[in-house]
């Protein structure tokens, strides 16, 4: 009887473990990629593009100004939660380290783009010079799944080139991975 119970328990555990990281159908994979890319676009604008809007009349210190009241994120933790919900653990940690802690390049310090002011709200470095020229949005209606296996989706997505932009049409390859410890799918490749 004990053997039978152990066998049933082992089968239940194995089935549960396998179903939690099973391969998804291509239509579901496209929906996952589309959702994450749409969310990543807004984060890419915040980190690599124009950044969060700030109030010129609310200077914190130096060239840091408090984010505007209508900014999509005013508190550091809210922005970090969304960043970690969209990007893989390693990518999110790299973004957070660079844009909230600053970094150094060839011995030259690069200041953090965002710091928390005394009031608890985010402040923005007014003259931040982003290394990314343009942040593009992607046409998530034209996602093409290239590989769909357990815990990983690889897809290509064309960029939406705004009218008047002389950039040649291009597409990106995006890798989405399933993280058991984070409980969901995350982007694990650059999307800017």
Tab-separated table of C-alpha atoms in Angstrom:
chain	number	residue	atom	x	y	z
A	1	UNK	CA	0.000	0.000	0.000
A	2	UNK	CA	2.851	2.384	0.832
A	3	UNK	CA	4.423	1.656	-2.550
A	4	UNK	CA	1.211	2.498	-4.346
A	5	UNK	CA	0.860	5.772	-2.431
A	6	UNK	CA	4.488	6.695	-3.148
A	7	UNK	CA	4.017	5.863	-6.849
A	8	UNK	CA	0.852	7.987	-7.065
A	9	UNK	CA	2.554	10.852	-5.225
A	10	UNK	CA	5.593	10.647	-7.514
A	11	UNK	CA	3.358	10.698	-10.610
A	12	UNK	CA	1.411	13.695	-9.307
A	13	UNK	CA	4.607	15.586	-8.557
A	14	UNK	CA	6.092	14.752	-11.952
A	15	UNK	CA	2.894	15.740	-13.778
A	16	UNK	CA	2.681	19.015	-11.848
A	17	UNK	CA	6.315	19.828	-12.520
A	18	UNK	CA	5.985	19.069	-16.219
A	19	UNK	CA	2.749	20.987	-16.716
A	20	UNK	CA	4.138	24.135	-15.080
A	21	UNK	CA	6.827	24.467	-17.730
A	22	UNK	CA	5.121	22.834	-20.712
A	23	UNK	CA	5.419	24.209	-24.205
A	24	UNK	CA	2.608	26.626	-25.147
A	25	UNK	CA	0.750	26.604	-28.469
A	26	UNK	CA	1.956	29.073	-31.128
A	27	UNK	CA	-1.116	31.331	-30.775
A	28	UNK	CA	-0.532	31.602	-27.028
A	29	UNK	CA	3.181	32.188	-27.690
A	30	UNK	CA	2.298	35.092	-30.002
A	31	UNK	CA	0.036	36.590	-27.330
A	32	UNK	CA	2.803	36.305	-24.723
A	33	UNK	CA	5.349	37.948	-27.034
A	34	UNK	CA	2.901	40.725	-27.993
A	35	UNK	CA	2.029	41.550	-24.380
A	36	UNK	CA	5.647	41.651	-23.232
A	37	UNK	CA	6.818	43.691	-26.247
A	38	UNK	CA	4.059	46.265	-25.758
A	39	UNK	CA	4.994	46.614	-22.091
A	40	UNK	CA	8.722	46.686	-22.929
A	41	UNK	CA	8.179	49.561	-25.380
A	42	UNK	CA	6.969	51.840	-22.563
A	43	UNK	CA	9.901	50.819	-20.373
A	44	UNK	CA	12.336	51.324	-23.267
A	45	UNK	CA	11.082	54.900	-23.648
A	46	UNK	CA	11.636	55.454	-19.913
A	47	UNK	CA	15.131	53.939	-19.819
A	48	UNK	CA	16.550	54.473	-23.318
A	49	UNK	CA	14.338	57.149	-24.844
A	50	UNK	CA	12.871	60.421	-23.638
A	51	UNK	CA	12.646	59.196	-20.062
A	52	UNK	CA	10.009	60.085	-17.519
A	53	UNK	CA	8.608	63.620	-17.819
A	54	UNK	CA	9.826	65.977	-15.115
A	55	UNK	CA	8.751	69.277	-13.606
A	56	UNK	CA	11.139	72.137	-14.473
A	57	UNK	CA	9.979	73.992	-11.350
A	58	UNK	CA	10.722	71.110	-8.975
A	59	UNK	CA	14.500	70.833	-8.851
A	60	UNK	CA	15.853	68.292	-6.371
A	61	UNK	CA	19.629	68.811	-6.583
A	62	UNK	CA	22.111	69.454	-9.349
A	63	UNK	CA	20.478	68.505	-12.645
A	64	UNK	CA	17.945	66.168	-11.025
A	65	UNK	CA	14.287	67.228	-11.190
A	66	UNK	CA	11.244	65.534	-9.682
A	67	UNK	CA	9.111	63.553	-12.107
A	68	UNK	CA	5.922	65.265	-13.228
A	69	UNK	CA	2.709	64.506	-11.364
A	70	UNK	CA	1.239	62.867	-14.466
A	71	UNK	CA	4.272	60.611	-15.043
A	72	UNK	CA	3.379	56.923	-15.411
A	73	UNK	CA	5.748	56.106	-12.530
A	74	UNK	CA	6.528	58.425	-9.650
A	75	UNK	CA	7.887	55.941	-7.117
A	76	UNK	CA	11.000	53.816	-7.674
A	77	UNK	CA	9.425	50.569	-6.502
A	78	UNK	CA	6.521	50.811	-8.970
A	79	UNK	CA	8.938	51.148	-11.881
A	80	UNK	CA	11.132	48.325	-10.574
A	81	UNK	CA	8.138	45.995	-10.209
A	82	UNK	CA	7.138	46.521	-13.854
A	83	UNK	CA	10.747	46.163	-15.045
A	84	UNK	CA	11.070	42.829	-13.232
A	85	UNK	CA	7.676	41.694	-14.573
A	86	UNK	CA	8.748	42.278	-18.189
A	87	UNK	CA	12.455	41.436	-18.357
A	88	UNK	CA	14.387	38.362	-17.240
A	89	UNK	CA	16.103	38.531	-13.882
A	90	UNK	CA	19.562	39.252	-15.346
A	91	UNK	CA	18.286	41.871	-17.801
A	92	UNK	CA	16.163	43.610	-15.158
A	93	UNK	CA	19.102	43.671	-12.743
A	94	UNK	CA	21.379	45.188	-15.416
A	95	UNK	CA	18.803	47.872	-16.249
A	96	UNK	CA	18.244	48.714	-12.591
A	97	UNK	CA	21.964	48.873	-11.849
A	98	UNK	CA	22.678	51.151	-14.808
A	99	UNK	CA	19.721	53.517	-14.601
A	100	UNK	CA	19.271	53.725	-10.829
A	101	UNK	CA	22.820	53.285	-9.521
A	102	UNK	CA	24.880	54.675	-12.390
A	103	UNK	CA	27.932	53.012	-13.842
A	104	UNK	CA	31.369	53.735	-15.204
A	105	UNK	CA	32.729	53.467	-18.718
A	106	UNK	CA	36.487	53.533	-19.279
A	107	UNK	CA	36.909	55.021	-15.824
A	108	UNK	CA	34.431	57.839	-16.475
A	109	UNK	CA	31.377	57.826	-14.177
A	110	UNK	CA	27.978	57.764	-15.844
A	111	UNK	CA	25.400	59.175	-13.468
A	112	UNK	CA	22.169	57.366	-12.678
A	113	UNK	CA	19.260	58.539	-14.774
A	114	UNK	CA	16.865	58.215	-11.840
A	115	UNK	CA	17.327	58.693	-8.109
A	116	UNK	CA	14.810	58.962	-5.319
A	117	UNK	CA	14.455	62.439	-3.873
A	118	UNK	CA	13.921	63.289	-0.211
A	119	UNK	CA	10.157	63.337	-0.752
A	120	UNK	CA	10.247	59.666	-1.809
A	121	UNK	CA	9.433	60.448	-5.429
A	122	UNK	CA	11.691	59.740	-8.391
A	123	UNK	CA	13.883	62.429	-9.840
A	124	UNK	CA	15.271	62.512	-13.382
A	125	UNK	CA	18.685	63.624	-14.572
A	126	UNK	CA	17.619	66.455	-16.893
A	127	UNK	CA	20.492	66.238	-19.377
A	128	UNK	CA	20.832	62.461	-19.525
A	129	UNK	CA	22.511	61.388	-22.770
A	130	UNK	CA	21.099	58.043	-23.873
A	131	UNK	CA	23.220	55.683	-25.933
A	132	UNK	CA	20.142	54.626	-27.944
A	133	UNK	CA	19.255	56.958	-30.816
A	134	UNK	CA	15.607	55.929	-31.255
A	135	UNK	CA	13.233	53.657	-29.417
A	136	UNK	CA	11.080	51.774	-31.893
A	137	UNK	CA	7.684	50.212	-31.394
A	138	UNK	CA	7.143	46.788	-32.956
A	139	UNK	CA	4.214	45.524	-35.008
A	140	UNK	CA	2.932	42.812	-32.711
A	141	UNK	CA	0.289	41.826	-35.282
A	142	UNK	CA	3.107	40.389	-37.433
A	143	UNK	CA	4.915	38.219	-34.884
A	144	UNK	CA	6.509	35.153	-36.408
A	145	UNK	CA	7.363	32.318	-34.037
A	146	UNK	CA	10.752	30.863	-35.004
A	147	UNK	CA	11.172	28.424	-32.125
A	148	UNK	CA	8.699	27.357	-29.494
A	149	UNK	CA	9.995	24.893	-26.972
A	150	UNK	CA	9.623	24.210	-23.298
A	151	UNK	CA	10.531	27.369	-21.356
A	152	UNK	CA	11.619	29.389	-24.409
A	153	UNK	CA	10.006	31.228	-27.297
A	154	UNK	CA	12.042	32.806	-30.071
A	155	UNK	CA	10.193	35.157	-32.417
A	156	UNK	CA	10.827	37.863	-34.979
A	157	UNK	CA	8.851	41.098	-35.059
A	158	UNK	CA	9.088	43.974	-37.563
A	159	UNK	CA	9.664	47.506	-36.340
A	160	UNK	CA	7.088	50.198	-36.988
A	161	UNK	CA	9.016	52.940	-38.777
A	162	UNK	CA	7.350	56.339	-38.233
A	163	UNK	CA	6.543	58.398	-41.310
A	164	UNK	CA	9.495	60.561	-42.310
A	165	UNK	CA	12.001	58.270	-40.571
A	166	UNK	CA	14.713	57.312	-43.074
A	167	UNK	CA	15.606	54.111	-41.232
A	168	UNK	CA	15.351	51.040	-43.436
A	169	UNK	CA	12.686	48.514	-42.433
A	170	UNK	CA	14.031	45.982	-39.945
A	171	UNK	CA	12.899	43.373	-37.487
A	172	UNK	CA	14.202	42.148	-34.169
A	173	UNK	CA	14.588	38.673	-32.844
A	174	UNK	CA	13.194	38.444	-29.348
A	175	UNK	CA	13.751	35.634	-26.864
A	176	UNK	CA	11.162	35.020	-24.176
A	177	UNK	CA	11.981	32.611	-21.358
A	178	UNK	CA	9.817	31.062	-18.686
A	179	UNK	CA	11.068	31.562	-15.168
A	180	UNK	CA	9.730	29.092	-12.639
A	181	UNK	CA	10.968	31.138	-9.685
A	182	UNK	CA	9.398	34.341	-11.083
A	183	UNK	CA	6.258	32.485	-12.123
A	184	UNK	CA	5.982	33.668	-15.710
A	185	UNK	CA	7.412	34.599	-19.078
A	186	UNK	CA	10.043	37.340	-19.383
A	187	UNK	CA	11.974	38.996	-22.230
A	188	UNK	CA	15.585	37.821	-22.304
A	189	UNK	CA	16.955	39.845	-25.233
A	190	UNK	CA	17.316	43.560	-26.056
A	191	UNK	CA	14.199	45.217	-27.515
A	192	UNK	CA	15.390	48.782	-28.120
